Coordinates of C-alpha atoms in Angstrom, one line a residue:
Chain A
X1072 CA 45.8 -10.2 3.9
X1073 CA 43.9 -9.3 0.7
X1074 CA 43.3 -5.3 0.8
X1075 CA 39.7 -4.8 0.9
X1076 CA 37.8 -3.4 -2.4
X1077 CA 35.0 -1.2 -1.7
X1078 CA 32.2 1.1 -3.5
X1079 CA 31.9 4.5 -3.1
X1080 CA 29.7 5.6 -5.8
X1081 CA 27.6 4.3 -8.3
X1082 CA 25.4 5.5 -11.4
X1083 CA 23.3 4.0 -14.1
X1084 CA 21.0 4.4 -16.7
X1085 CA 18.6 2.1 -18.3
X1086 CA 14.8 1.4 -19.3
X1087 CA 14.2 1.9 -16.1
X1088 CA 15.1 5.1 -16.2
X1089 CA 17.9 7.8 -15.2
X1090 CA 20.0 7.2 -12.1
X1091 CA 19.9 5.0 -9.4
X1092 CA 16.9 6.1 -7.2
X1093 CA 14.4 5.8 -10.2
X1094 CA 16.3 2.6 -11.5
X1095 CA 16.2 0.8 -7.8
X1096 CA 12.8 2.5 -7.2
X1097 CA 10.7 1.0 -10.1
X1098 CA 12.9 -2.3 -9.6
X1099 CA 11.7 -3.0 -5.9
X1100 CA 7.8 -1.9 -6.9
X1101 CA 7.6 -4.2 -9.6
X1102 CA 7.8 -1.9 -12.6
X1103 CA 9.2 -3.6 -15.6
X1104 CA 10.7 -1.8 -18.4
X1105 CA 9.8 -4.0 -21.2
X1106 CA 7.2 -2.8 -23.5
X1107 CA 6.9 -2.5 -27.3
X1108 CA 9.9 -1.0 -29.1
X1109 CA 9.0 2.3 -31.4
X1110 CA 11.9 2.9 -33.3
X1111 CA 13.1 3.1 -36.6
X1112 CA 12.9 0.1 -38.8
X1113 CA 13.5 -1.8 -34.9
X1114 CA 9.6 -3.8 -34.3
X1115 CA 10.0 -6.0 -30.9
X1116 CA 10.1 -5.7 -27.2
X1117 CA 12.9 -4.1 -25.8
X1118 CA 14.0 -2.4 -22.0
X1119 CA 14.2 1.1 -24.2
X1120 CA 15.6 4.3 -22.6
X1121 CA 12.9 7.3 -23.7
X1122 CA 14.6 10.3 -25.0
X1123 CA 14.3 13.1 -22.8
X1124 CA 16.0 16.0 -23.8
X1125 CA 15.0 18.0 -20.7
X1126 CA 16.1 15.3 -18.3
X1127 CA 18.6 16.8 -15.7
X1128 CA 22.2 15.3 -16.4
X1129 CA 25.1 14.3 -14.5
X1130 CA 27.0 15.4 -17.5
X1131 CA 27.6 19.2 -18.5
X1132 CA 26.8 20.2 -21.8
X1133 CA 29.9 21.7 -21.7
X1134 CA 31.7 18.7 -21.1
X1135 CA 29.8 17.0 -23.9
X1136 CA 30.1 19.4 -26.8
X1137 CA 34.2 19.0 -26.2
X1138 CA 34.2 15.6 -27.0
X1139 CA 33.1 15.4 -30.9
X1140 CA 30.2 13.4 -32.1
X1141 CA 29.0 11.2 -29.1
X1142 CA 27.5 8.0 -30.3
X1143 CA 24.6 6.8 -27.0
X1144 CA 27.4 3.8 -26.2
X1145 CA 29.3 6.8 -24.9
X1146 CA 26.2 9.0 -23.6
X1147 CA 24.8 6.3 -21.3
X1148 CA 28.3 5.8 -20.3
X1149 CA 29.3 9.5 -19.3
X1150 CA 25.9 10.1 -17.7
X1151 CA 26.6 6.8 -15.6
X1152 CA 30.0 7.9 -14.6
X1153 CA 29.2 11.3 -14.0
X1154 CA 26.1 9.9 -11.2
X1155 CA 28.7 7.3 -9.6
X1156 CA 31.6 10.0 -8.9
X1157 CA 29.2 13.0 -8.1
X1158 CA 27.9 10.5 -5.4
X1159 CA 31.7 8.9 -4.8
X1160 CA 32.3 12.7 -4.4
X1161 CA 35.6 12.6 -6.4
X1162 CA 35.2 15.1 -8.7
X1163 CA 38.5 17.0 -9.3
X1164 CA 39.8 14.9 -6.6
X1165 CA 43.9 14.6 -6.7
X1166 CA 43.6 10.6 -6.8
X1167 CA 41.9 11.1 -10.4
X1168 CA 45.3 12.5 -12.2
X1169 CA 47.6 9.0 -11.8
X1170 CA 45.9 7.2 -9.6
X1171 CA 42.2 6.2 -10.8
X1172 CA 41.6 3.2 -13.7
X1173 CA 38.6 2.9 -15.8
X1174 CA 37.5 -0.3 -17.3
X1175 CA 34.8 -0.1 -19.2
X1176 CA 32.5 -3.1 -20.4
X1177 CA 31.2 -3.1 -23.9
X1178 CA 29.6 -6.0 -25.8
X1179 CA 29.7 -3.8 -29.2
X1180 CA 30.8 -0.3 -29.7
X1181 CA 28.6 3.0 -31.4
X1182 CA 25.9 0.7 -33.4
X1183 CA 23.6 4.2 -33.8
X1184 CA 27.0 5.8 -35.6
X1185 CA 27.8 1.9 -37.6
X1186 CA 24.2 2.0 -39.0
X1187 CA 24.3 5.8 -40.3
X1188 CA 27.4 5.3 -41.9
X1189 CA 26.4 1.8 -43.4
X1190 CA 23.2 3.0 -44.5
X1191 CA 25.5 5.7 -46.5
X1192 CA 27.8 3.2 -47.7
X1193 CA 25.4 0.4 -48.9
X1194 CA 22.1 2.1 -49.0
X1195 CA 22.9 4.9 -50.7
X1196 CA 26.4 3.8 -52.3
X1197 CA 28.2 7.1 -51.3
X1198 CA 32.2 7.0 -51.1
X1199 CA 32.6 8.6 -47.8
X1200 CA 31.0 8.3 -44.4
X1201 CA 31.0 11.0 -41.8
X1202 CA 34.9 11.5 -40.7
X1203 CA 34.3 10.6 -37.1
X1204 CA 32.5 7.4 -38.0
X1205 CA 35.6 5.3 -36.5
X1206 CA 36.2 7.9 -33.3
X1207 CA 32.6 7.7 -32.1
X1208 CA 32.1 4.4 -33.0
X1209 CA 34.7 2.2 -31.7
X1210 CA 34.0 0.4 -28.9
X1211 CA 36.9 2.1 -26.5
X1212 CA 35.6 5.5 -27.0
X1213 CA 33.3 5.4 -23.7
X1214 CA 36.0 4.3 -21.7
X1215 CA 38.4 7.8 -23.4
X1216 CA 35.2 9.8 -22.7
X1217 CA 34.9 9.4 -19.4
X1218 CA 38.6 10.1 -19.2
X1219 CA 38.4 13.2 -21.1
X1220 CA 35.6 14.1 -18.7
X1221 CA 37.4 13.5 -15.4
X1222 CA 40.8 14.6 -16.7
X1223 CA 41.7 10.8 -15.7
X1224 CA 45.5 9.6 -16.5
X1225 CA 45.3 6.6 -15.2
X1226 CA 45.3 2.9 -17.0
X1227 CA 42.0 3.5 -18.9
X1228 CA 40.4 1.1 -21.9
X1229 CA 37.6 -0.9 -22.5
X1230 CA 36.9 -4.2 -21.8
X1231 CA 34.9 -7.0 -23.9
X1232 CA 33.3 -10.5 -23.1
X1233 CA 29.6 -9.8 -24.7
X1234 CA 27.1 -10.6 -22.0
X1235 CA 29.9 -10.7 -19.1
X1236 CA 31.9 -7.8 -19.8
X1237 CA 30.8 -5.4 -17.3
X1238 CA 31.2 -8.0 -14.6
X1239 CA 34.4 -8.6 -15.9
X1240 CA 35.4 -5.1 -16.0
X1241 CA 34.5 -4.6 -12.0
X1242 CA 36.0 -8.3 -11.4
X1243 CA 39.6 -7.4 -13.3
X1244 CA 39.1 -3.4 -11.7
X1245 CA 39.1 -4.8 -8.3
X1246 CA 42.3 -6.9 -8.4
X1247 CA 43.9 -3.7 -10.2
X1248 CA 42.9 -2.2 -6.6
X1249 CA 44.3 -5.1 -4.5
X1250 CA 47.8 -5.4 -6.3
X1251 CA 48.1 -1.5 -5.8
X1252 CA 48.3 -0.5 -8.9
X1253 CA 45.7 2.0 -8.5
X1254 CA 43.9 3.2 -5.7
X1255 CA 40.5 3.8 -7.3
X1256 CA 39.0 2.4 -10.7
X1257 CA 35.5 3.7 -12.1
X1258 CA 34.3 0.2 -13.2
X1259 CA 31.1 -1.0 -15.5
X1260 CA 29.5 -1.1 -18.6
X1261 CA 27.5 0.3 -21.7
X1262 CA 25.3 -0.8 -24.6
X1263 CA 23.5 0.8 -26.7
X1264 CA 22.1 -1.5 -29.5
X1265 CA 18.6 -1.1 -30.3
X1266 CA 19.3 -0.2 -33.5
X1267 CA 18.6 -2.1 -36.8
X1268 CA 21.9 -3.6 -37.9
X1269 CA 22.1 -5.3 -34.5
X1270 CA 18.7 -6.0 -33.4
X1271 CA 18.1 -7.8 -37.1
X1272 CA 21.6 -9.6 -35.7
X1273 CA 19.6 -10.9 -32.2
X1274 CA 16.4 -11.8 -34.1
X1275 CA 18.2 -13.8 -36.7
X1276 CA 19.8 -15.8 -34.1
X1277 CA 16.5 -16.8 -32.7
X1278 CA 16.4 -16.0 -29.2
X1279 CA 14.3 -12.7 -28.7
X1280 CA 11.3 -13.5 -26.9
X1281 CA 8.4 -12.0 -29.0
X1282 CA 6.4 -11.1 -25.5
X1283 CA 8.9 -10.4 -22.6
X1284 CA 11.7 -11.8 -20.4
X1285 CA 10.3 -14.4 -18.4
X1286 CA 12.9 -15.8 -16.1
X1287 CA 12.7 -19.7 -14.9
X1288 CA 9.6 -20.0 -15.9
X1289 CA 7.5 -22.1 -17.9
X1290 CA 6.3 -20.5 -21.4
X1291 CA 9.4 -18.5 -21.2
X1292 CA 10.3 -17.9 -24.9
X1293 CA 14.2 -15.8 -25.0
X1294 CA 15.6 -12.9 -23.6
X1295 CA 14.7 -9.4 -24.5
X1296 CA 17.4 -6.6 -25.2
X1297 CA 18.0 -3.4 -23.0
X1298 CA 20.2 -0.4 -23.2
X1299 CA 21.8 2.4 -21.1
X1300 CA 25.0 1.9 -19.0
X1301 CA 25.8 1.4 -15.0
X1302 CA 29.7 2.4 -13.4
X1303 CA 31.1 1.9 -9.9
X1304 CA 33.4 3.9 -8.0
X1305 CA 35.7 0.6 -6.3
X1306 CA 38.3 2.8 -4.3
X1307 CA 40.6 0.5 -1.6
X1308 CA 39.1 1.0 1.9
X1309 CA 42.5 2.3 3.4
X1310 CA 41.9 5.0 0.3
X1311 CA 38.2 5.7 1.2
X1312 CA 38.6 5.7 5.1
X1313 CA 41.3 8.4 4.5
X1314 CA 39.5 11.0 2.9
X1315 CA 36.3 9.9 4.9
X1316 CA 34.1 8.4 2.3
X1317 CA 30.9 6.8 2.8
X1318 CA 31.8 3.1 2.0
X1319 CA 28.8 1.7 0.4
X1320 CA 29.4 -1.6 0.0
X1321 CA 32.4 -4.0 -0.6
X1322 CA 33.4 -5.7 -3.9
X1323 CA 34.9 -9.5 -2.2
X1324 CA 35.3 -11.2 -4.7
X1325 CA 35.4 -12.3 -9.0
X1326 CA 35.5 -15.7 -10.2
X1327 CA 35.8 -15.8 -13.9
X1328 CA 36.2 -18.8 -16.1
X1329 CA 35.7 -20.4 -19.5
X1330 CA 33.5 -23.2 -20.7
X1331 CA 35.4 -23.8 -23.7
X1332 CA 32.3 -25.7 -25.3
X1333 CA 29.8 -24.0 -27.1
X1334 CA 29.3 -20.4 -28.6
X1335 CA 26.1 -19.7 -27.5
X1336 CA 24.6 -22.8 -25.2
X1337 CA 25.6 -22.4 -21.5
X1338 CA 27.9 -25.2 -19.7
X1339 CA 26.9 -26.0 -16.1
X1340 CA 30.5 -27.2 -15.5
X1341 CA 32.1 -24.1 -16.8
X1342 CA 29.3 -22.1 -14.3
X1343 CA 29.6 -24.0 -11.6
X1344 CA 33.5 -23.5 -11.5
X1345 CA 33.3 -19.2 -11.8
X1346 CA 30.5 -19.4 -8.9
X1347 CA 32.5 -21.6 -6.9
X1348 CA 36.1 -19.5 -7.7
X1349 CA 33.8 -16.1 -6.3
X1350 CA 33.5 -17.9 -3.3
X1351 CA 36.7 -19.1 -2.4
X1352 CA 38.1 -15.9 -3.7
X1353 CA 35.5 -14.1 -0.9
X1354 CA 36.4 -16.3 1.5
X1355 CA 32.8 -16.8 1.7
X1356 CA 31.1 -20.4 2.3
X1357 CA 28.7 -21.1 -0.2
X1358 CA 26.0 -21.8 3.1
X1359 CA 25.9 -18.0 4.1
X1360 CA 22.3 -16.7 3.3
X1361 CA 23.4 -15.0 0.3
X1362 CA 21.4 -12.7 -2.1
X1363 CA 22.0 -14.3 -5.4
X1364 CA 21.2 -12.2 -8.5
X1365 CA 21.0 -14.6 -11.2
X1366 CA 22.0 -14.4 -15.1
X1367 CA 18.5 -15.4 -15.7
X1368 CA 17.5 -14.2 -19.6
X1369 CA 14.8 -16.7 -19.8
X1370 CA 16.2 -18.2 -22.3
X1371 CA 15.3 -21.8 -23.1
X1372 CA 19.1 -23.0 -22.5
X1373 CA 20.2 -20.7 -19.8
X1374 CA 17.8 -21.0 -17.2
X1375 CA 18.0 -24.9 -16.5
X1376 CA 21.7 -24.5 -17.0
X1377 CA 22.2 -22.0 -14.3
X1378 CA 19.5 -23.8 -11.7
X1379 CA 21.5 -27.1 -12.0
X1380 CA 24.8 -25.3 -11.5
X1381 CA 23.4 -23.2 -8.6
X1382 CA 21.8 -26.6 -6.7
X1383 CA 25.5 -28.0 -7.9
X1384 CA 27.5 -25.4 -5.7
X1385 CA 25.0 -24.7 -3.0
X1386 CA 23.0 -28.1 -2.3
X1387 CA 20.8 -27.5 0.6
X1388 CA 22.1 -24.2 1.0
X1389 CA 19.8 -23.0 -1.8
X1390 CA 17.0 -23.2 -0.2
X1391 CA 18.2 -20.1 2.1
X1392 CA 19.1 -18.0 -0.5
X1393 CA 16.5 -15.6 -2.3
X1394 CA 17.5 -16.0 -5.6
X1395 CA 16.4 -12.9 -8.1
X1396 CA 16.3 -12.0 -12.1
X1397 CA 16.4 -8.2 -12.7
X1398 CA 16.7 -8.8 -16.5
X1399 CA 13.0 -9.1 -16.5
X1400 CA 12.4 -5.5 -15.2
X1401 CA 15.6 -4.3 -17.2
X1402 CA 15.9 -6.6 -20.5
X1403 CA 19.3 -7.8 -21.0
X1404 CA 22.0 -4.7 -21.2
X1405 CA 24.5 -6.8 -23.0
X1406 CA 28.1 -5.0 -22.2
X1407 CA 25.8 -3.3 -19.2
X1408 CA 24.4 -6.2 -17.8
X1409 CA 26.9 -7.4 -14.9
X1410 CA 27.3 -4.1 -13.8
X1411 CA 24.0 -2.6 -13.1
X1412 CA 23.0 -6.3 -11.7
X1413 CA 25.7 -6.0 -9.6
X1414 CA 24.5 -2.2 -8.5
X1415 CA 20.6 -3.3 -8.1
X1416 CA 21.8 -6.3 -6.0
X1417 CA 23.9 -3.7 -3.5
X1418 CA 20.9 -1.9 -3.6
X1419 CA 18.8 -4.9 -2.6
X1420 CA 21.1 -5.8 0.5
X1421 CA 21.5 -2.3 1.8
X1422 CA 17.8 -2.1 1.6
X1423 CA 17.1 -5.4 3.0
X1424 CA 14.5 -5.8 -0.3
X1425 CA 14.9 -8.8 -2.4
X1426 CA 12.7 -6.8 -5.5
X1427 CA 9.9 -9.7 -7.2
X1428 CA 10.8 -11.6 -10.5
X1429 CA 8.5 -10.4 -13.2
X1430 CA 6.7 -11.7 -15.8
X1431 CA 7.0 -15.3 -14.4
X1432 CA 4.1 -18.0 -15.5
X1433 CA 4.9 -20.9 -13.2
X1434 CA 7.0 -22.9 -11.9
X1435 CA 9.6 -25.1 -14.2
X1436 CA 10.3 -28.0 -12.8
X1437 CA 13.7 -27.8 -14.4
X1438 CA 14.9 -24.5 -13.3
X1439 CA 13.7 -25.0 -9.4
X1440 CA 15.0 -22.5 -7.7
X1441 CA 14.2 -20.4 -4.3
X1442 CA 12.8 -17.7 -6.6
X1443 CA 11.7 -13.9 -4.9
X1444 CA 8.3 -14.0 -6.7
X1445 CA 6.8 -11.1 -4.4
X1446 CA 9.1 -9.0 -3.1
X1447 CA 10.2 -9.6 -0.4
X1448 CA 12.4 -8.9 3.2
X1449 CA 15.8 -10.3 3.1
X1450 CA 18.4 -10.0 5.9
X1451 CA 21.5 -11.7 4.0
X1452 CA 24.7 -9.7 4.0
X1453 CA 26.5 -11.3 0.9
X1454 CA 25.3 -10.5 -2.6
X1455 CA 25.8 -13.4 -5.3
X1456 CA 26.0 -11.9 -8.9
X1457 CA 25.9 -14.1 -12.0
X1458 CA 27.1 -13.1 -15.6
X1459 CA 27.2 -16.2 -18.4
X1460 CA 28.2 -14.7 -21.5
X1461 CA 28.1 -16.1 -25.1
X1462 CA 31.2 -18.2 -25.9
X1463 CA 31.2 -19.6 -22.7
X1464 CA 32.4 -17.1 -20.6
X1465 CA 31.8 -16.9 -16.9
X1466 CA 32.0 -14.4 -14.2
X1467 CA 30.4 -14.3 -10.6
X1468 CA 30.8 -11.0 -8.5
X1469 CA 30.6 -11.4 -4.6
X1470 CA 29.2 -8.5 -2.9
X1471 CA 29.2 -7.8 0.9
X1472 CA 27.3 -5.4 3.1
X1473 CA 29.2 -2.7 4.5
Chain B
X1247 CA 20.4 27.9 -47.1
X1248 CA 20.3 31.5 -45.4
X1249 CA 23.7 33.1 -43.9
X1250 CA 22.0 31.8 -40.2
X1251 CA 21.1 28.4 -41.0
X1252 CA 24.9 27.7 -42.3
X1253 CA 26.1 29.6 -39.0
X1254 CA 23.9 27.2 -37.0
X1255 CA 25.1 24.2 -39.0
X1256 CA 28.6 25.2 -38.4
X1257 CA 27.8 26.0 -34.6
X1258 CA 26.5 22.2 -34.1
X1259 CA 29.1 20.5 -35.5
X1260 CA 32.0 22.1 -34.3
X1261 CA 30.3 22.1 -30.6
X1262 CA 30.5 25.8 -30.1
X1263 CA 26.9 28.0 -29.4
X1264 CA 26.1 30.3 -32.7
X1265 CA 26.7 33.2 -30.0
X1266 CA 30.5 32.2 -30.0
X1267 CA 31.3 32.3 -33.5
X1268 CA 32.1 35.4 -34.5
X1269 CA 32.6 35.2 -38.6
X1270 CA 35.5 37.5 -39.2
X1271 CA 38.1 36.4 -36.9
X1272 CA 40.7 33.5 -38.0
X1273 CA 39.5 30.2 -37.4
X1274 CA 42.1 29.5 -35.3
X1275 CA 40.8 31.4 -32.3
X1276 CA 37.8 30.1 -32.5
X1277 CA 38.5 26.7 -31.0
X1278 CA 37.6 24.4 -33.8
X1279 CA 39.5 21.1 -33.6
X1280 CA 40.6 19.8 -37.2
X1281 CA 38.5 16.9 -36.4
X1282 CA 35.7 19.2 -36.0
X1283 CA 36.6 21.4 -39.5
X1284 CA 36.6 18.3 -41.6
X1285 CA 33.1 17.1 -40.0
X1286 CA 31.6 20.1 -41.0
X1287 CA 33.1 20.4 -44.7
X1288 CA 31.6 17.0 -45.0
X1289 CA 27.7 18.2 -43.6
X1290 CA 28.3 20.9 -45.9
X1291 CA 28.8 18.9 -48.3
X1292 CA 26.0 17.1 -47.7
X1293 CA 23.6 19.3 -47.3
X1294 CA 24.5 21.8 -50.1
X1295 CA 26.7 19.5 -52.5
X1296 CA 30.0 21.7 -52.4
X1297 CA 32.8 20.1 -52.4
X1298 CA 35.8 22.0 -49.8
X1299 CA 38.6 20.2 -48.8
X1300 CA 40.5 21.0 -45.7
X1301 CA 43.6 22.2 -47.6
X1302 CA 41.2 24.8 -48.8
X1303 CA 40.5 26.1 -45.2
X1304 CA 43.6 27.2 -43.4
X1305 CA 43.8 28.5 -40.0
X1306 CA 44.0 31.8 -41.0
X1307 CA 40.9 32.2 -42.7
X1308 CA 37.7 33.4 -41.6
X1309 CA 34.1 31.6 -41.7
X1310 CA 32.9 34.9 -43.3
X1311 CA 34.9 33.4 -46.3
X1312 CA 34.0 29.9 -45.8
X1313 CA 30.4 31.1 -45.8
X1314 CA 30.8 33.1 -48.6
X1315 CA 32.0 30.1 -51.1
X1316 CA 29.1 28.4 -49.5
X1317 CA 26.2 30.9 -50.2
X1318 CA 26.1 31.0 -53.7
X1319 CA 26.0 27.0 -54.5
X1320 CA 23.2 26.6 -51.4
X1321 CA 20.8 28.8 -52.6
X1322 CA 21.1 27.9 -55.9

């Protein structure tokens, strides 16, 4: 009998703004974050986070001036940490000392403290960069933050798989929970790279979409970027139930797997097998109404991709599941995304709101799918959460109601 | 650059408040990480083109006396 994995806190930051009643607020009314991008030498669309240096924080500014030079990769990251264990309310708990992991979920590490140093370097042909170029920047340091913040011992590092590392982080946290190792991980993912060196990366690969994200539907032309940074507290229920926790949710299961095919095109195989390996991992049948939260970038090759693979596994099951894209109110949060997905979708079931797919033109008659165009009443107990990362690799998180 | 603009340059990058530098004690009680020192030798350096190394800037001395090889070469 599989020791059950469950959430006790959770935080985020994104476009959508600072912690999880703004983010899940403007989510379920329709409110999109995309908009034009004003920022240095960075012209597009983009999910941006405004600066707000009055903005109440989760963090003290205590806590922050200890740690050195904080690139935003580890600023998103603290202030979603700091949300998810206020709520979890584990703060100075005993189980944080030895017992507590953090996985962290990066695509790329401190881009904002790269691109200073860089511009020093090779624009302006100077011998040194700022000493804590490689501290702040590499791509661990929000994972040792947040340890450094919660005076955390525990197995702590940082995670990478691009698009699916967040979702990996939470999937790999959760079986750290089950085997016993620990009996609470703080679990997600940060991004931060709106910044030149990285958005001039994304454009030169082709696949920004000049206007916005427009999942599985027609005229959809690529994804657009996000930023900012959502963590879970997963704590095992015998854990939680003892100190008298409110249990949120439960984490039931991960499927992860690899296409081994392409770098950057999707496999439907390789899809079809992680969906299918959260399922059986769940012990969940594929025909239970499910709220499925969908990788959906609204890209040209994702979106048919992922329909075929979803009317693969679920057949004429589909048409009972609501089927939702929050990258079109969020942009795509890269080392992020799985995570706060994975968070919004909780959201949705305990709220019993599947929130609308934005931006979408019409129907595709490729990427057919059940799609929660209006928002919309939904009474399913099992959350479906779908992560496709570049290189082929695959993870589905299974969610359950409490 | 005036005697408060270095103090404030020195409070942000070592991560202490201007309030909690006092300039005559040894550096040492003051909290600042060696990580922290050699951050702002190099914004010093930037900003008003001396050259310190961290050899140059044991424990025991005071900011008053980093200040002081400062002043000269930044209002110059």
């Amino acid at each position: 009998m599989k020791p059950r994995v469950v959430i006790t806190g959770m935080g985020c930051v994104s476009g959508l703004g600072r912690g999880v009643a703004a983010n899940w607020r403007r989510l379920r009314d329709g409110e999109g974050a995309i908009r034009p991008l004003a920022r240095q030498g960075v012209e597009g669309v983009a999910s941006w986070i405004e600066e707000d240096e009055g903005a109440p924080s989760y963090v003290a500014g205590e806590d922050l001036r200890r740690m050195g030079k904080l690139d935003p990769l580890s600023l998103h990251a603290l202030e979603a940490a700091g949300e998810a264990v206020g709520q979890a309310g584990l703060s100075g708990h005993p189980v944080l000392a030895e017992r507590t992991a953090i996985l962290v979920g990066c695509g790329s590490g401190g881009n904002a403290t790269l691109d200073t140093a860089y511009e020093r370097l090779f624009g302006r042909g100077q011998a040194k960069v700022h000493p804590q170029t490689i501290p702040s920047s590499m791509i661990t340091a929000p994972a040792a933050h947040i340890a450094m913040l919660l005076g955390a011992h525990g197995p702590t590092f940082t995670l990478s798989s691009a698009c699916a590392s967040s979702a990996h982080a939470l999937g790999e946290a959760m079986h750290m929970i089950r085997a016993g190792r620990v009996d609470v991980a703080i679990a997600g993912g940060s991004e931060a790279g709106l910044t030149i060196g990285a958005w001039t990366g994304w454009q030169s690969l082709g696949v920004l979409a000049p206007d916005t994200c427009r999942p599985f539907s027609l005229g959809r032309r690529g994804m657009v970027l996000g930023e900012g940074a959502a963590m879970l507290v997963l704590e095992s229920e015998d854990h939680a139930r003892a100190r008298g926790a409110r249990v949120i949710a439960e984490l039931a299961g991960y499927g992860a797997s690899s296409d081994a095919a392409h770098m950057t095109a999707p496999d439907v195989a390789g899809i079809a097998a992680a969906m299918r390996a959260a399922h059986a991992d769940a012990g969940i049948a594929p025909d239970e109404p499910a709220l499925i939260s969908a990788h959906g970038t609204g890209t040209a090759l994702n979106d048919p991709a992922e329909a075929s693979a979803l009317h693969q596994v679920y057949g004429s099951a589909l048409e009972r599941h609501s089927i939702i894209a929050t990258k079109s109110a969020h942009g795509h949060m890269i080392g992020a995304a799985g995570a706060i997905e994975f968070l919004l979708g909780i959201r949705a079931l305990a709220e019993g709101i599947a929130p609308p797919v934005l931006n979408h033109l019409g129907s595709d008659p490729a990427c057919d799918l059940p799609l929660a165009l209006t928002r919309r009443a939904i009474d399913s107990a099992i959350l479906v959460s779908n992560s496709f990362a570049f290189g082929g690799l695959n993870v589905v998180l299974i969610g359950q109601r409490a | 650059m005036t005697h408060e603009e270095i103090l404030a340059l020195i409070a942000h990058e070592v991560g202490l408040p201007p309030e909690g530098l006092d300039p005559h004690v040894p550096l040492a009680t003051l909290n600042i990480s060696s990580l922290d020192l050699v951050s702002l030798l190099f914004e010093l350096e930037d900003r008003c083109g001396i050259v310190i190394q961290p050899e140059e800037v044991p424990p025991e001395s005071t900011l008053q006396q980093l200040i002081d090889r400062i002043s000269p070469a930044a209002s110059a």
